[in-house]
Coordinates of C-alpha atoms and ligand atoms in Angstrom, one line a residue:
X1 CA -29.4 -6.3 113.0
X2 CA -30.5 -3.0 114.4
X3 CA -28.9 0.1 113.2
X4 CA -29.3 2.2 116.4
X5 CA -29.9 1.2 120.0
X6 CA -31.0 3.4 122.9
X7 CA -29.5 2.4 126.2
X8 CA -32.0 3.3 129.0
X9 CA -29.4 3.3 131.8
X10 CA -26.3 5.0 133.1
X11 CA -22.8 4.1 134.4
X12 CA -20.8 1.0 133.7
X13 CA -23.7 -1.1 132.4
X14 CA -24.7 1.5 129.8
X15 CA -21.1 1.6 128.6
X16 CA -21.0 -2.2 128.6
X17 CA -24.0 -2.4 126.4
X18 CA -22.7 0.3 124.1
X19 CA -19.4 -1.6 123.7
X20 CA -21.4 -4.6 122.5
X21 CA -23.3 -2.4 120.1
X22 CA -20.0 -1.0 118.8
X23 CA -18.7 -4.5 118.0
X24 CA -22.0 -5.3 116.2
X25 CA -21.7 -2.1 114.1
X26 CA -24.8 -0.6 115.8
X27 CA -24.9 3.1 116.7
X28 CA -25.6 4.1 120.3
X29 CA -27.9 6.5 122.0
X30 CA -27.5 7.6 125.6
X31 CA -30.1 9.1 127.9
X32 CA -29.0 11.1 130.9
X33 CA -30.3 13.0 133.9
X34 CA -29.1 16.5 135.0
X35 CA -26.7 14.7 137.4
X36 CA -25.1 12.8 134.6
X37 CA -24.3 15.5 132.1
X38 CA -20.6 14.4 132.2
X39 CA -21.3 10.7 132.7
X40 CA -19.1 8.1 131.1
X41 CA -22.1 6.7 129.2
X42 CA -22.8 10.1 127.7
X43 CA -19.2 10.5 126.6
X44 CA -19.3 7.0 125.1
X45 CA -22.5 7.3 123.1
X46 CA -22.8 8.5 119.5
X47 CA -25.6 10.8 120.7
X48 CA -27.2 11.7 124.0
X49 CA -30.5 13.1 125.2
X50 CA -31.3 14.8 128.5
X51 CA -34.4 13.1 129.9
X52 CA -34.9 15.1 133.2
X53 CA -33.7 15.9 136.7
X54 CA -31.4 13.9 138.9
X55 CA -34.2 12.1 140.7
X56 CA -34.5 8.8 139.0
X57 CA -38.3 8.8 139.1
X58 CA -38.2 11.9 136.9
X59 CA -35.6 10.7 134.4
X60 CA -34.3 7.1 134.2
X61 CA -37.6 5.7 135.4
X62 CA -39.8 8.0 133.3
X63 CA -41.3 5.7 130.6
X64 CA -42.5 8.5 128.3
X65 CA -39.2 10.5 128.5
X66 CA -37.2 7.4 127.5
X67 CA -39.5 6.5 124.6
X68 CA -39.5 10.1 123.5
X69 CA -35.7 10.1 123.3
X70 CA -35.8 6.9 121.3
X71 CA -38.1 8.7 118.9
X72 CA -36.0 11.8 118.6
X73 CA -32.9 9.7 117.9
X74 CA -34.6 7.4 115.5
X75 CA -33.5 4.3 117.4
X76 CA -34.9 0.9 116.6
X77 CA -34.4 -0.9 119.9
X78 CA -34.1 -0.2 123.6
X79 CA -31.8 -2.0 126.0
X80 CA -32.6 -1.4 129.7
X81 CA -29.4 -2.6 131.3
X82 CA -30.1 -3.7 135.0
X83 CA -32.0 -1.8 137.7
X84 CA -34.2 1.2 136.7
X85 CA -36.7 -0.1 134.1
X86 CA -35.1 -3.5 133.4
X87 CA -37.7 -5.6 135.2
X88 CA -40.7 -3.4 134.7
X89 CA -43.2 -5.5 132.7
X90 CA -45.4 -2.5 132.1
X91 CA -42.6 -0.6 130.5
X92 CA -41.5 -3.7 128.5
X93 CA -45.0 -3.9 127.2
X94 CA -45.1 -0.2 126.2
X95 CA -41.9 -0.8 124.2
X96 CA -43.3 -3.9 122.6
X97 CA -46.3 -1.9 121.5
X98 CA -44.2 0.9 120.2
X99 CA -42.1 0.9 117.0
X100 CA -39.1 -0.1 119.1
X101 CA -37.8 -3.6 119.9
X102 CA -37.3 -4.5 123.6
X103 CA -34.0 -6.1 124.2
X104 CA -35.0 -8.4 126.9
X105 CA -37.6 -11.1 127.7
X106 CA -41.2 -10.5 126.6
X107 CA -43.5 -8.6 129.0
X108 CA -45.5 -11.8 129.3
X109 CA -42.5 -13.9 130.4
X110 CA -41.6 -11.2 132.9
X111 CA -45.0 -11.3 134.4
X112 CA -45.1 -15.1 134.5
X113 CA -41.9 -15.1 136.6
X114 CA -42.4 -11.8 138.5
X115 CA -45.0 -13.2 140.9
X116 CA -43.2 -15.6 143.2
X117 CA -45.9 -18.2 143.8
X118 CA -46.7 -18.3 140.1
X119 CA -43.0 -18.8 139.3
X120 CA -42.7 -21.5 142.0
X121 CA -45.7 -23.4 140.6
X122 CA -44.3 -23.1 137.1
X123 CA -40.9 -24.5 138.1
X124 CA -42.5 -27.3 140.1
X125 CA -44.5 -28.4 137.1
X126 CA -41.3 -28.3 135.0
X127 CA -39.7 -30.7 137.5
X128 CA -37.4 -28.1 139.0
X129 CA -36.9 -28.5 142.7
X130 CA -38.3 -25.6 144.7
X131 CA -37.8 -24.9 148.4
X132 CA -40.5 -26.9 150.3
X133 CA -43.5 -24.6 151.0
X134 CA -46.6 -23.2 149.5
X135 CA -47.3 -22.4 145.8
X136 CA -50.4 -20.5 146.8
X137 CA -50.4 -17.3 148.8
X138 CA -50.8 -17.9 152.5
X139 CA -54.2 -16.6 153.7
X140 CA -53.7 -16.8 157.5
X141 CA -51.2 -17.6 160.3
X142 CA -52.7 -21.2 160.2
X143 CA -51.2 -21.6 156.7
X144 CA -47.8 -20.7 158.1
X145 CA -48.1 -23.2 160.9
X146 CA -49.1 -25.9 158.5
X147 CA -45.8 -25.5 156.6
X148 CA -43.9 -25.6 159.9
X149 CA -45.9 -28.8 160.9
X150 CA -44.6 -30.4 157.7
X151 CA -41.0 -29.2 157.6
X152 CA -40.3 -27.8 161.1
X153 CA -39.1 -24.4 162.1
X154 CA -37.6 -22.0 161.0
X155 CA -39.9 -21.0 158.1
X156 CA -39.6 -18.0 155.9
X157 CA -42.6 -15.7 155.1
X158 CA -41.9 -13.9 151.8
X159 CA -43.8 -11.1 150.0
X160 CA -45.2 -12.2 146.7
X161 CA -43.8 -9.1 145.1
X162 CA -40.5 -9.3 147.0
X163 CA -36.9 -10.1 146.0
X164 CA -33.4 -9.2 147.1
X165 CA -34.1 -9.6 150.8
X166 CA -37.0 -7.2 151.0
X167 CA -40.2 -8.6 152.5
X168 CA -38.5 -11.6 154.0
X169 CA -39.4 -12.7 157.6
X170 CA -38.0 -15.6 159.4
X171 CA -40.1 -17.4 162.0
X172 CA -38.3 -19.5 164.6
X173 CA -41.2 -20.7 166.7
X174 CA -45.0 -21.0 166.8
X175 CA -45.3 -18.0 169.1
X176 CA -43.8 -15.7 166.5
X177 CA -46.1 -16.7 163.6
X178 CA -49.0 -14.3 164.1
X179 CA -46.8 -11.2 164.5
X180 CA -44.4 -12.1 161.6
X181 CA -47.3 -13.0 159.3
X182 CA -48.9 -9.6 159.9
X183 CA -45.6 -7.8 159.5
X184 CA -44.8 -9.6 156.2
X185 CA -48.3 -8.6 154.9
X186 CA -47.8 -5.0 156.0
X187 CA -44.4 -4.7 154.5
X188 CA -45.5 -6.3 151.2
X189 CA -48.2 -3.7 151.0
X190 CA -45.9 -0.9 151.9
X191 CA -43.0 -1.8 149.5
X192 CA -44.7 -3.6 146.6
X193 CA -48.3 -2.6 146.8
X194 CA -49.1 -6.3 147.3
X195 CA -50.0 -7.7 150.8
X196 CA -49.9 -11.3 149.4
X197 CA -47.3 -13.6 151.1
X198 CA -46.2 -17.2 150.8
X199 CA -44.3 -19.6 153.0
X200 CA -41.1 -21.7 152.6
X201 CA -39.0 -23.8 154.8
X202 CA -36.1 -21.5 155.9
X203 CA -32.6 -22.9 155.0
X204 CA -30.2 -21.7 157.6
X205 CA -26.9 -21.4 155.8
X206 CA -27.3 -21.9 152.1
X207 CA -25.1 -21.0 149.2
X208 CA -26.5 -18.6 146.6
X209 CA -26.0 -20.2 143.2
X210 CA -27.4 -18.7 140.0
X211 CA -27.4 -20.0 136.4
X212 CA -27.0 -17.8 133.4
X213 CA -29.4 -18.6 130.6
X214 CA -29.6 -17.5 127.0
X215 CA -32.7 -18.3 124.9
X216 CA -33.5 -17.3 121.3
X217 CA -36.8 -16.9 119.5
X218 CA -36.3 -20.2 117.7
X219 CA -36.7 -22.5 120.7
X220 CA -33.0 -22.8 121.7
X221 CA -32.3 -22.5 125.4
X222 CA -28.7 -22.7 126.7
X223 CA -27.2 -22.4 130.1
X224 CA -23.8 -20.9 130.5
X225 CA -23.0 -22.5 133.9
X226 CA -23.3 -21.0 137.3
X227 CA -22.1 -18.1 139.4
X228 CA -21.6 -18.2 143.1
X229 CA -22.8 -15.1 144.9
X230 CA -22.7 -16.3 148.4
X231 CA -20.6 -13.4 149.6
X232 CA -23.2 -10.9 150.4
X233 CA -23.7 -8.1 152.9
X234 CA -27.3 -7.2 153.7
X235 CA -28.4 -8.9 150.5
X236 CA -25.9 -6.8 148.5
X237 CA -23.5 -8.9 146.5
X238 CA -19.9 -8.0 147.1
X239 CA -17.8 -10.6 145.3
X240 CA -19.1 -13.0 142.7
X241 CA -17.3 -15.9 141.0
X242 CA -17.6 -18.6 138.3
X243 CA -17.6 -21.5 138.6
X244 CA -18.8 -22.1 142.2
X245 CA -16.2 -23.6 144.5
X246 CA -19.1 -25.4 146.2
X247 CA -20.4 -27.6 143.3
X248 CA -19.1 -30.8 141.8
X249 CA -19.6 -31.6 138.2
X250 CA -22.7 -33.7 138.8
X251 CA -24.6 -31.1 140.8
X252 CA -23.4 -28.4 138.3
X253 CA -24.9 -30.3 135.4
X254 CA -28.2 -31.0 137.3
X255 CA -28.7 -27.3 138.2
X256 CA -27.9 -26.2 134.7
X257 CA -30.4 -28.6 133.2
X258 CA -33.0 -27.7 135.8
X259 CA -32.6 -24.0 134.9
X260 CA -33.0 -24.8 131.2
X261 CA -36.1 -26.8 131.8
X262 CA -37.6 -24.0 133.9
X263 CA -37.1 -21.1 131.5
X264 CA -38.2 -23.3 128.6
X265 CA -41.5 -23.9 130.4
X266 CA -41.8 -20.2 130.9
X267 CA -41.5 -19.6 127.1
X268 CA -38.6 -17.3 128.0
X269 CA -36.3 -15.5 125.5
X270 CA -33.2 -13.4 125.8
X271 CA -30.8 -13.5 128.8
X272 CA -31.9 -14.4 132.3
X273 CA -30.7 -15.8 135.5
X274 CA -32.2 -18.6 137.6
X275 CA -31.4 -18.3 141.2
X276 CA -31.0 -21.3 143.5
X277 CA -30.2 -22.0 147.1
X278 CA -27.9 -24.9 147.7
X279 CA -27.6 -26.7 151.0
X280 CA -26.3 -30.2 151.9
X281 CA -25.9 -31.2 148.3
X282 CA -29.5 -30.3 147.4
X283 CA -30.6 -27.3 145.3
X284 CA -33.8 -25.4 145.3
X285 CA -35.2 -22.8 142.9
X286 CA -35.6 -19.4 144.4
X287 CA -36.4 -16.8 141.7
X288 CA -35.7 -15.7 138.1
X289 CA -34.1 -12.4 137.3
X290 CA -35.4 -11.3 134.0
X291 CA -32.5 -9.0 133.1
X292 CA -28.7 -8.9 132.5
X293 CA -27.1 -8.9 135.9
X294 CA -24.1 -6.9 137.3
X295 CA -22.1 -10.1 137.6
X296 CA -22.7 -11.5 134.1
X297 CA -19.0 -10.7 133.5
X298 CA -17.6 -13.7 135.3
X299 CA -19.7 -16.0 133.1
X300 CA -18.4 -14.2 130.0
X301 CA -14.8 -14.7 131.2
X302 CA -15.1 -18.5 131.8
X303 CA -17.3 -19.3 128.7
X304 CA -15.8 -16.9 126.2
X305 CA -19.3 -15.9 125.2
X306 CA -20.4 -12.3 125.1
X307 CA -23.8 -12.3 126.9
X308 CA -24.7 -8.7 126.1
X309 CA -24.0 -9.2 122.4
X310 CA -26.2 -12.2 122.4
X311 CA -29.0 -10.3 124.1
X312 CA -28.9 -7.9 121.2
X313 CA -28.6 -10.6 118.5
X314 CA -31.5 -12.6 120.0
X315 CA -33.7 -9.5 120.2
X316 CA -32.9 -8.9 116.5
X317 CA -34.2 -12.4 115.7
X318 CA -30.9 -14.2 115.3
X319 CA -30.4 -17.8 116.4
X320 CA -28.0 -19.0 119.0
X321 CA -25.2 -20.6 117.0
X322 CA -23.8 -22.9 119.6
X323 CA -25.1 -26.1 121.2
X324 CA -25.2 -26.9 124.9
X325 CA -22.2 -29.2 124.5
X326 CA -20.3 -26.3 122.9
X327 CA -20.5 -24.4 126.2
X328 CA -17.3 -25.1 128.1
X329 CA -16.2 -23.7 131.4
X330 CA -12.6 -22.8 131.2
X331 CA -10.7 -21.4 134.1
X332 CA -12.0 -19.2 137.0
X333 CA -13.2 -15.6 137.3
X334 CA -14.1 -13.3 140.2
X335 CA -15.8 -9.9 140.1
X336 CA -15.1 -7.3 142.8
X337 CA -17.6 -4.5 143.0
X338 CA -15.8 -1.2 143.5
X339 CA -18.4 0.7 145.6
X340 CA -17.9 4.3 146.8
X341 CA -18.6 3.4 150.5
X342 CA -16.7 3.6 153.8
X343 CA -16.4 0.0 155.0
X344 CA -15.7 1.0 158.6
X345 CA -18.8 3.2 158.7
X346 CA -21.1 0.3 158.0
X347 CA -20.5 0.8 154.3
X348 CA -22.1 4.2 154.3
X349 CA -22.1 5.5 150.7
X350 CA -19.4 8.1 150.0
X351 CA -19.4 11.1 147.6
X352 CA -16.7 13.4 146.4
X353 CA -14.3 14.1 143.6
X354 CA -12.2 11.3 142.1
X355 CA -8.9 13.1 142.3
X356 CA -7.0 10.0 141.4
X357 CA -8.3 7.1 139.4
X358 CA -5.7 4.7 138.3
X359 CA -7.1 1.2 137.7
X360 CA -5.0 -2.0 137.5
X361 CA -4.1 -3.8 134.3
X362 CA -2.1 -6.7 133.1
X363 CA -2.9 -10.3 132.5
X364 CA -6.3 -11.5 133.7
X365 CA -7.6 -8.1 134.5
X366 CA -10.8 -6.6 133.1
X367 CA -12.2 -3.3 134.2
X368 CA -15.9 -2.4 133.5
X369 CA -16.4 1.2 134.5
X370 CA -17.7 4.5 133.3
X371 CA -15.7 7.0 135.3
X372 CA -12.4 8.8 134.9
X373 CA -10.1 10.8 137.0
X374 CA -11.6 14.2 137.9
X375 CA -15.2 13.0 137.9
X376 CA -17.6 14.0 140.7
X377 CA -19.2 11.0 142.3
X378 CA -22.6 12.1 143.5
X379 CA -25.1 10.4 145.8
X380 CA -27.9 10.3 143.4
X381 CA -27.7 6.6 142.3
X382 CA -26.2 3.4 143.6
X383 CA -22.7 3.5 144.9
X384 CA -21.0 1.1 142.4
X385 CA -18.5 3.1 140.4
X386 CA -16.6 0.2 138.7
X387 CA -16.2 -3.6 138.5
X388 CA -12.8 -5.3 138.6
X389 CA -13.0 -8.7 137.0
X390 CA -10.1 -11.0 137.5
X391 CA -9.6 -14.3 135.6
X392 CA -7.1 -17.1 135.7
X393 CA -6.6 -20.7 135.0
X394 CA -7.9 -21.7 138.4
X395 CA -9.2 -20.2 141.7
X396 CA -5.8 -20.1 143.3
X397 CA -4.4 -18.1 140.4
X398 CA -7.4 -15.7 140.6
X399 CA -6.8 -15.1 144.3
X400 CA -3.2 -14.1 143.7
X401 CA -4.0 -12.1 140.7
X402 CA -6.8 -10.3 142.5
X403 CA -4.5 -9.4 145.5
X404 CA -2.1 -8.0 143.0
X405 CA -4.7 -6.1 141.0
X406 CA -6.4 -4.6 144.1
X407 CA -3.0 -3.5 145.4
X408 CA -2.4 -1.7 142.1
X409 CA -5.8 0.0 142.2
X410 CA -5.2 3.6 143.1
X411 CA -8.2 5.8 144.0
X412 CA -8.0 9.1 145.9
X413 CA -10.7 11.6 146.8
X414 CA -13.3 9.1 147.6
X415 CA -13.7 6.2 149.9
X416 CA -14.1 2.7 148.4
X417 CA -14.6 -0.9 149.5
X418 CA -11.1 -1.9 148.2
X419 CA -9.7 -2.5 151.7
X420 CA -12.6 -4.7 152.4
X421 CA -11.9 -6.8 149.2
X422 CA -8.3 -7.1 150.3
X423 CA -9.4 -8.3 153.7
X424 CA -11.6 -11.0 152.0
X425 CA -8.6 -12.2 150.0
X426 CA -6.8 -12.9 153.3
X427 CA -9.9 -14.5 154.9
X428 CA -9.6 -18.2 155.4
X429 CA -13.3 -19.1 154.7
X430 CA -13.4 -17.1 151.6
X431 CA -10.0 -18.4 150.3
X432 CA -11.2 -22.0 151.0
X433 CA -14.5 -21.2 149.3
X434 CA -16.6 -22.5 152.2
X435 CA -18.5 -19.3 153.1
X436 CA -22.3 -19.3 153.0
X437 CA -24.7 -16.4 152.5
X438 CA -24.6 -15.9 156.3
X439 CA -20.9 -15.4 156.5
X440 CA -20.5 -11.6 156.1
X441 CA -23.5 -10.6 158.2
X442 CA -23.0 -13.1 161.0
X443 CA -19.3 -14.0 161.2
X444 CA -17.0 -11.3 159.9
X445 CA -16.9 -8.6 162.6
X446 CA -16.5 -4.9 162.6
X447 CA -13.1 -4.8 164.1
X448 CA -11.6 -6.8 161.3
X449 CA -13.1 -4.4 158.8
X450 CA -11.8 -1.4 160.7
X451 CA -8.3 -2.9 160.9
X452 CA -8.4 -3.6 157.1
X453 CA -9.2 0.1 156.5
X454 CA -6.4 1.2 158.8
X455 CA -4.0 -1.1 157.0
X456 CA -5.0 -0.5 153.4
X457 CA -6.5 3.0 153.4
X458 CA -4.8 4.8 156.4
X459 CA -4.8 8.2 154.6
X460 CA -8.6 8.0 154.2
X461 CA -9.2 7.8 157.9
X462 CA -6.5 10.3 159.1
X463 CA -6.1 13.0 156.5
X464 CA -7.9 16.4 156.7
X465 CA -7.3 17.6 153.2
X466 CA -9.0 20.9 152.6
X467 CA -6.3 22.7 150.6
X468 CA -7.0 25.2 148.0
X469 CA -7.4 23.8 144.5
X470 CA -8.2 24.6 141.0
X471 CA -11.8 23.8 140.1
X472 CA -12.6 23.1 136.6
X473 CA -16.2 23.6 135.6
X474 CA -17.5 22.2 132.4
X475 CA -20.8 23.2 130.8
X476 CA -22.4 21.1 128.2
X477 CA -25.0 21.9 125.7
X478 CA -27.1 19.4 123.8
X479 CA -28.3 20.2 120.2
X480 CA -30.2 17.5 118.3
X481 CA -28.4 14.8 120.3
X482 CA -24.9 16.3 119.6
X483 CA -23.0 17.6 122.6
X484 CA -20.8 20.6 122.9
X485 CA -18.6 21.3 125.9
X486 CA -17.2 24.6 127.4
X487 CA -14.6 24.4 130.2
X488 CA -13.8 27.1 132.7
X489 CA -11.2 27.1 135.5
X490 CA -11.8 28.6 138.9
X491 CA -8.8 29.3 141.1
X492 CA -8.3 30.1 144.7
X493 CA -11.5 28.6 145.9
X494 CA -11.1 26.6 149.1
X495 CA -12.2 23.0 148.5
X496 CA -15.3 22.1 150.3
X497 CA -14.7 19.2 152.6
X498 CA -16.8 16.4 151.2
X499 CA -18.1 12.9 152.0
X500 CA -16.2 10.2 153.9
X501 CA -12.7 11.5 154.4
X502 CA -13.5 14.6 156.4
X503 CA -16.3 13.1 158.3
X504 CA -14.3 10.0 159.1
X505 CA -11.5 12.1 160.5
X506 CA -13.7 13.3 163.3
X507 CA -15.9 10.4 164.0
X508 CA -17.7 11.8 167.0
X509 CA -17.8 15.5 166.2
X510 CA -20.5 17.3 164.3
X511 CA -20.7 16.2 160.7
X512 CA -19.6 18.7 158.1
X513 CA -22.6 19.2 155.8
X514 CA -21.8 18.2 152.3
X515 CA -22.6 20.8 149.7
X516 CA -22.3 19.3 146.3
X517 CA -25.7 20.3 145.1
X518 CA -26.9 16.8 145.1
X519 CA -29.7 16.7 147.6
X520 CA -31.9 14.1 145.8
X521 CA -31.7 10.6 147.0
X522 CA -28.3 11.2 148.7
X523 CA -27.0 8.2 150.5
X524 CA -24.7 9.5 153.2
X525 CA -26.9 8.9 156.2
X526 CA -25.5 9.9 159.5
X527 CA -27.3 11.7 162.1
X528 CA -25.7 14.7 163.7
X529 CA -26.2 16.5 167.0
X530 CA -28.8 15.1 169.3
X531 CA -31.4 14.0 166.8
X532 CA -30.7 11.4 164.1
X533 CA -32.4 12.6 160.9
X534 CA -33.0 10.9 157.6
X535 CA -30.6 12.3 155.0
X536 CA -32.8 10.9 152.2
X537 CA -36.3 10.0 151.4
X538 CA -37.1 6.3 151.9
X539 CA -38.7 3.6 153.9
X540 CA -37.8 2.4 157.4
X541 CA -36.9 -1.3 157.1
X542 CA -36.2 -1.8 160.8
X543 CA -35.6 0.1 164.0
X544 CA -32.7 -1.2 166.1
X545 CA -33.2 0.8 169.3
X546 CA -35.8 1.4 172.0
X547 CA -36.4 4.4 174.2
X548 CA -34.0 4.1 177.1
X549 CA -31.3 2.3 175.2
X550 CA -27.7 3.5 175.5
X551 CA -25.9 4.0 172.2
X552 CA -22.4 4.7 171.2
X553 CA -21.0 6.7 168.3
X554 CA -21.2 4.6 165.2
X555 CA -24.1 2.4 166.3
X556 CA -26.8 1.7 163.8
X557 CA -30.1 3.0 165.0
X558 CA -32.3 2.0 162.1
X559 CA -32.1 0.8 158.5
X560 CA -33.5 3.0 155.8
X561 CA -34.3 1.7 152.3
X562 CA -33.9 4.1 149.4
X563 CA -33.0 3.4 145.8
X564 CA -33.3 -0.3 146.5
X565 CA -30.4 -0.1 148.9
X566 CA -30.5 -0.9 152.6
X567 CA -28.7 1.9 154.3
X568 CA -27.7 1.9 158.0
X569 CA -28.6 5.1 159.8
X570 CA -25.7 5.6 162.2
X571 CA -25.5 7.9 165.1
X572 CA -22.5 10.2 165.4
X573 CA -23.2 10.8 169.1
X574 CA -23.4 8.4 172.0
X575 CA -26.0 8.7 174.8
X576 CA -29.4 7.5 175.8
X577 CA -32.3 7.2 173.3
X578 CA -35.1 9.4 174.6
X579 CA -37.5 9.2 171.6
X580 CA -38.1 6.8 168.8
X581 CA -40.2 8.6 166.2
X582 CA -40.4 6.0 163.5
X583 CA -41.4 2.4 163.1
X584 CA -40.9 -0.4 160.6
X585 CA -42.6 0.4 157.3
X586 CA -42.8 4.2 157.8
X587 CA -42.0 6.4 154.8
X588 CA -39.7 9.3 155.7
X589 CA -38.6 12.4 154.0
X590 CA -35.2 13.9 153.9
X591 CA -34.7 15.9 157.2
X592 CA -37.3 14.0 159.2
X593 CA -36.2 13.3 162.8
X594 CA -36.0 9.6 163.4
X595 CA -34.5 9.3 166.9
X596 CA -33.6 11.6 169.7
X597 CA -30.5 11.0 171.8
X598 CA -29.5 12.8 175.0
Ligands
LIG601 C1 -34.3 -17.8 151.7 C2 -33.2 -18.2 152.5 C3 -33.3 -19.4 153.1 N1 -34.4 -20.2 153.0 N2 -35.4 -18.6 151.6 C4 -32.7 -13.5 150.6 C5 -33.0 -12.7 149.4 C6 -34.3 -13.2 148.9 N3 -34.4 -13.1 147.5 C7 -34.4 -14.6 149.4 N4 -33.4 -14.7 150.4 C8 -33.3 -15.8 151.1 N5 -34.3 -16.7 151.0 C9 -35.4 -19.8 152.2 N6 -36.5 -20.5 152.1 C10 -32.1 -17.3 152.6 C11 -32.2 -16.1 152.0 C12 -31.0 -15.3 152.2 C13 -30.1 -15.1 151.2 C14 -30.2 -15.6 149.9 C15 -29.3 -15.4 148.9 C16 -28.2 -14.7 149.2 C17 -28.0 -14.1 150.5 C18 -28.9 -14.3 151.4 C19 -28.8 -13.7 152.7 C20 -29.7 -13.9 153.7 C21 -30.8 -14.7 153.4

């Protein structure tokens, strides 16, 4: 076993990995950016190294800085968590070629599965059903029409380098083929540096089912059952559960075995997830995620297996000590992502100080988080601040327990999606487990979400809390990986109105400019005044208005992608659109004018 592991990540997943290390008697090393000096993962680790500025590209994504920190610390392995460098085969190879072990699949396996047509061909050869379509890149619009001739419309054109909803174009009729083919190529080039696209029959209302895999370096491959992640908003998972309410035992066994065959054929090791679409009792391979996933927790809860600990053991050369028959699914579990977002403002990311943080407890409740009361939640990284995982003997018990736990959850100072989760727990389709991937985007409407916020977070949308307060400032110093902290109190300074609460209290007035020092990658993206500007650097995914359109306050005018998140750009002001200055695929900088309204 390793003696020291560096965790190349932040937040709850970094702490999750360190907890596994702790149980294995392995010492832990954190890396952190300027924005994370007081981060939970830094507090948890045995030692911590500053690897650069807030901007992820200059810190958490900087290969050399991470490897340099591992060297300084004398670590013997690197765990990437999820996001950041986790699926970067180039980085994995650098680690493999260094003196450190990579806790993850080999760079070769990551490459075999990273290109979608390669992965489809590999799965097909391994007798894993794939969505009908091409296993070669499509060269022309004619190739798209050929798939439609065989299977009918709609068809999906997908970017070879895509994933998570980026670079996906749905074509409903022959007239749309040319345009969408070109758009898909252009987007693939813009987002992934790869204009190559392929074609699949488009399934209209599938369930998203994914199978957890563990594989060691001795040829053992096990599946740990499936998770159902059908409840998604704009390709962002919201609530995940295990087992899926949509599968029977027969289909469950078939999908599990198919996933095993597929990763075995890919010579895969460590933890991974095989994603499928399921429709009308049929399942189809979609893609493999070559990392630990956010929602691995629900699998752990129903199998009793510690997936992260097994990642570390397998990377250290240990053999899986259980057979497939030993894996039993017992009970039911759900994960609720606690995101700092204002649900009624199209889930716009929120920032601010966590003045109250009082998470639930009791039977069946697991909290995976890395925050504590008093923390500043900045806008530099993704908005998930915690995960609430609720487990019970069956789905009905989980629903009741989750209602109870979410009601106990007390967070003040920052907006969260808790009211939205509470709404889902009263929703008939979700309670029945009949929802598909289309459900949140196409069926659940805005007024229900607004009503949920009114009901469960009324103070958040009415208060105007800018009282005087005591500000505690903590300075930290790092010396040889050991950290020293100095605290100072500042009194009589008026609090700066921040984030969601103050902005939400005056929905159509001018927006109060946030001033928390975090101007990199910030994700509160509302236009003010007459022009709607980009409040962060990113790529325009789509433009929803044309010149001459009338808009109302709160309307989404375009979608901006940054930090792998799709963010709605919402206008604060109503009026007529007089200029549209951006188009799909454009790169924009913070402050760029996107749309002008009069
Ligand atoms: C599909 C599909 C239907 N048919 N492919 C979205 C994410 C990207 N990785 C693939 N996605 C989809 N691919 C075919 N042939 C539907 C989706 C999809 C989806 C998939 C999983 C979870 C949520 C989704 C929401 C919309 C579309």
